[in-house]
Short mmCIF file of C-alpha atoms in Angstrom, two decimals:
data_model
loop_
_atom_site.label_atom_id
_atom_site.label_comp_id
_atom_site.label_asym_id
_atom_site.label_seq_id
_atom_site.Cartn_x
_atom_site.Cartn_y
_atom_site.Cartn_z
CA UNK A 518 49.64 -34.73 65.15
CA UNK A 519 47.10 -33.79 62.48
CA UNK A 520 47.25 -30.82 60.13
CA UNK A 521 45.37 -29.61 57.05
CA UNK A 522 47.29 -28.27 54.06
CA UNK A 523 45.56 -26.45 51.19
CA UNK A 524 46.77 -25.66 47.72
CA UNK A 525 46.39 -22.21 46.14
CA UNK A 526 47.28 -20.61 42.83
CA UNK A 527 46.24 -19.76 39.28
CA UNK A 528 44.46 -22.27 37.06
CA UNK A 529 46.72 -24.70 35.17
CA UNK A 530 49.79 -23.96 37.30
CA UNK A 531 49.87 -27.57 38.48
CA UNK A 532 48.18 -27.73 41.91
CA UNK A 533 46.39 -31.04 41.34
CA UNK A 534 49.39 -32.65 39.66
CA UNK A 535 51.64 -31.60 42.54
CA UNK A 536 49.29 -33.25 45.04
CA UNK A 537 49.10 -36.37 42.89
CA UNK A 538 52.90 -36.64 42.77
CA UNK A 539 53.10 -35.99 46.52
CA UNK A 540 50.38 -38.42 47.65
CA UNK A 541 49.76 -40.74 44.70
CA UNK A 542 46.12 -39.63 44.38
CA UNK A 543 44.43 -37.50 41.72
CA UNK A 544 41.94 -35.37 43.66
CA UNK A 545 39.63 -34.65 40.70
CA UNK A 546 36.55 -36.80 41.18
CA UNK A 547 33.69 -35.24 39.17
CA UNK A 548 33.04 -36.28 35.58
CA UNK A 549 33.13 -32.65 34.41
CA UNK A 550 36.48 -32.10 36.12
CA UNK A 551 38.01 -35.07 34.37
CA UNK A 552 36.56 -34.04 31.01
CA UNK A 553 37.76 -30.43 31.27
CA UNK A 554 40.91 -31.31 33.24
CA UNK A 555 40.31 -28.52 35.76
CA UNK A 556 39.45 -28.58 39.47
CA UNK A 557 35.92 -27.34 40.17
CA UNK A 558 35.05 -28.74 43.59
CA UNK A 559 37.37 -29.22 46.53
CA UNK A 560 39.49 -32.37 46.27
CA UNK A 561 40.98 -34.31 49.16
CA UNK A 562 44.05 -36.43 49.70
CA UNK A 563 46.27 -37.63 52.55
CA UNK A 564 49.89 -38.36 53.32
CA UNK A 565 51.71 -39.55 56.40
CA UNK A 566 55.08 -37.87 57.04
CA UNK A 567 56.76 -39.66 59.95
CA UNK A 568 54.22 -39.20 62.78
CA UNK A 569 52.44 -36.31 61.05
CA UNK A 570 49.01 -36.91 59.51
CA UNK A 571 48.63 -34.45 56.63
CA UNK A 572 45.17 -33.97 55.13
CA UNK A 573 45.36 -32.07 51.85
CA UNK A 574 42.65 -29.90 50.30
CA UNK A 575 43.11 -29.17 46.60
CA UNK A 576 41.29 -25.97 45.58
CA UNK A 577 40.11 -24.66 42.19
CA UNK A 578 42.28 -22.12 40.42
CA UNK A 579 39.55 -20.79 38.14
CA UNK A 580 37.98 -17.45 39.16
CA UNK A 581 34.44 -18.83 38.69
CA UNK A 582 34.92 -21.26 41.59
CA UNK A 583 36.46 -18.81 44.08
CA UNK A 584 33.86 -19.64 46.75
CA UNK A 585 35.15 -23.22 46.88
CA UNK A 586 38.73 -21.94 46.96
CA UNK A 587 38.04 -19.71 49.95
CA UNK A 588 36.39 -22.57 51.87
CA UNK A 589 39.39 -24.83 51.25
CA UNK A 590 42.02 -22.27 52.24
CA UNK A 591 40.23 -20.99 55.37
CA UNK A 592 39.87 -24.53 56.70
CA UNK A 593 43.62 -25.25 56.53
CA UNK A 594 46.61 -24.75 58.84
CA UNK A 595 49.17 -24.34 56.07
CA UNK A 596 49.06 -23.56 52.36
CA UNK A 597 51.10 -24.36 49.24
CA UNK A 598 50.91 -21.52 46.72
CA UNK A 599 51.71 -23.04 43.32
CA UNK A 600 53.28 -20.77 40.69
CA UNK A 601 54.21 -21.86 37.17
CA UNK A 602 57.76 -20.93 36.19
CA UNK A 603 56.49 -20.47 32.64
CA UNK A 604 53.59 -18.09 33.37
CA UNK A 605 54.81 -16.47 36.59
CA UNK A 606 52.53 -14.67 39.04
CA UNK A 607 49.03 -14.37 37.50
CA UNK A 608 45.72 -12.86 38.60
CA UNK A 609 44.50 -15.80 40.68
CA UNK A 610 47.97 -16.19 42.20
CA UNK A 611 47.58 -12.71 43.65
CA UNK A 612 43.96 -13.24 44.65
CA UNK A 613 44.66 -16.54 46.40
CA UNK A 614 47.69 -15.04 48.14
CA UNK A 615 45.48 -12.25 49.52
CA UNK A 616 43.06 -14.86 50.88
CA UNK A 617 45.97 -16.58 52.62
CA UNK A 618 47.14 -13.23 53.99
CA UNK A 619 43.70 -12.53 55.48
CA UNK A 620 43.55 -15.99 57.06
CA UNK A 621 45.24 -17.32 60.18
CA UNK A 622 47.72 -19.38 58.15
CA UNK A 623 51.22 -18.51 59.39
CA UNK A 624 53.23 -20.95 57.27
CA UNK A 625 53.30 -20.70 53.49
CA UNK A 626 55.15 -22.83 50.95
CA UNK A 627 55.56 -21.41 47.46
CA UNK A 628 56.08 -24.22 44.95
CA UNK A 629 57.56 -23.18 41.61
CA UNK A 630 56.31 -25.74 39.07
CA UNK A 631 56.88 -26.45 35.36
CA UNK A 632 60.56 -25.58 35.75
CA UNK A 633 61.44 -28.14 33.08
CA UNK A 634 59.36 -26.19 30.54
CA UNK A 635 60.70 -22.75 31.47
CA UNK A 636 63.72 -20.87 30.19
CA UNK A 637 66.26 -19.44 32.59
CA UNK A 638 64.77 -15.99 31.98
CA UNK A 639 61.27 -17.36 32.76
CA UNK A 640 62.48 -18.78 36.04
CA UNK A 641 64.37 -15.62 36.99
CA UNK A 642 61.37 -13.37 36.24
CA UNK A 643 59.02 -15.68 38.15
CA UNK A 644 61.27 -15.58 41.21
CA UNK A 645 61.39 -11.76 41.06
CA UNK A 646 57.59 -11.64 40.84
CA UNK A 647 57.18 -14.06 43.76
CA UNK A 648 59.60 -12.13 45.96
CA UNK A 649 57.74 -8.90 45.20
CA UNK A 650 54.43 -10.59 46.03
CA UNK A 651 55.60 -11.73 49.47
CA UNK A 652 57.86 -8.81 50.45
CA UNK A 653 55.27 -7.33 52.83
CA UNK A 654 53.66 -10.59 53.90
CA UNK A 655 52.45 -11.06 57.48
CA UNK A 656 53.38 -14.76 57.50
CA UNK A 657 55.86 -16.10 60.06
CA UNK A 658 57.46 -18.61 57.71
CA UNK A 659 57.64 -18.66 53.91
CA UNK A 660 59.70 -21.13 51.90
CA UNK A 661 60.18 -21.03 48.12
CA UNK A 662 60.85 -24.40 46.48
CA UNK A 663 61.67 -25.41 42.92
CA UNK A 664 59.66 -28.55 42.17
CA UNK A 665 61.53 -31.23 40.21
CA UNK A 666 59.33 -34.23 39.40
CA UNK A 667 62.30 -36.29 38.26
CA UNK A 668 63.13 -36.74 41.96
CA UNK A 669 61.06 -37.68 45.03
CA UNK A 670 59.45 -34.67 46.68
CA UNK A 671 61.40 -35.17 49.89
CA UNK A 672 62.25 -31.50 50.33
CA UNK A 673 58.58 -30.53 50.13
CA UNK A 674 57.69 -33.20 52.66
CA UNK A 675 60.44 -31.98 54.99
CA UNK A 676 59.26 -28.36 54.82
CA UNK A 677 55.66 -29.43 55.52
CA UNK A 678 56.90 -31.38 58.54
CA UNK A 679 59.14 -28.55 59.80
CA UNK A 680 56.41 -25.93 59.42
CA UNK A 681 53.91 -28.17 61.21
CA UNK A 682 55.99 -27.86 64.38
CA UNK A 683 55.31 -24.11 64.44
CA UNK A 684 51.54 -24.22 63.97
CA UNK A 685 49.55 -22.57 66.71
CA UNK A 686 46.03 -23.93 67.01
CA UNK A 687 44.93 -21.19 69.39
CA UNK A 688 45.32 -17.88 67.61
CA UNK A 689 43.73 -14.61 68.57
CA UNK A 690 43.24 -12.23 65.67
CA UNK A 691 42.16 -8.57 65.80
CA UNK A 692 39.15 -9.31 63.59
CA UNK A 693 36.41 -11.87 63.07
CA UNK A 694 36.50 -14.53 60.35
CA UNK A 695 33.29 -16.32 59.40
CA UNK A 696 33.23 -19.04 56.75
CA UNK A 697 29.87 -18.41 55.06
CA UNK A 698 28.20 -21.62 53.92
CA UNK A 699 24.83 -20.25 52.88
CA UNK A 700 22.84 -17.05 52.44
CA UNK A 701 19.07 -16.58 52.17
CA UNK A 702 16.30 -14.04 52.78
CA UNK A 703 13.81 -14.03 55.65
CA UNK A 704 10.71 -11.82 55.58
CA UNK A 705 11.09 -8.95 58.01
CA UNK A 706 14.83 -9.46 58.43
CA UNK A 707 16.36 -9.41 54.96
CA UNK A 708 19.52 -11.29 54.04
CA UNK A 709 20.75 -13.83 56.58
CA UNK A 710 23.99 -15.77 56.36
CA UNK A 711 24.98 -19.00 58.08
CA UNK A 712 28.41 -20.50 58.58
CA UNK A 713 31.21 -21.23 61.01
CA UNK A 714 32.92 -18.61 63.18
CA UNK A 715 36.60 -19.43 62.72
CA UNK A 716 38.06 -16.57 64.80
CA UNK A 717 36.76 -13.84 67.07
CA UNK A 718 33.33 -13.48 68.66
CA UNK A 719 29.99 -11.74 68.16
CA UNK A 720 27.78 -10.27 70.84
CA UNK A 721 24.60 -8.19 71.06
CA UNK A 722 25.24 -4.50 70.46
#
């Protein structure tokens, strides 16, 4: 079985580092990314969990690269929303969560990172914020995990595997989703967009 898992979350909350610890690969590959230590373009990694092939898309957390983030999330079957225990729920956390909500992703893992740097009050407030964020979620399955890098990430792997068993690859949504890859102008027509129709259908009239 093959699935695609995307990251999500605010900049500097530890998405790329989490994927590196999970798969052994740093997904930053552009010179500018390495210099600035932030994800700009989509990064890719892979892990095999028993008989499950997991392709991982690491997305940018910076607001200036939201287009890349949307492409990465909409192309995935499952998402890991990364939230720093020190900073809690931030602007891009909320924005990325809304993108996940609007997508067909039914299974969401919320990974609480930087727990070793947070006080007990930090961790408690972050959990309250996360629970408030997801209280009206439309997702079938949501799991909140504390990430401890002093131990193997076996619990995260197990949740990914368990959630993969519930993924439906034929979903019918009450609206259309188009991943827009390009937009341009044509004389006599105006703005035209091109992309992939992920859900729904279009017809004349």
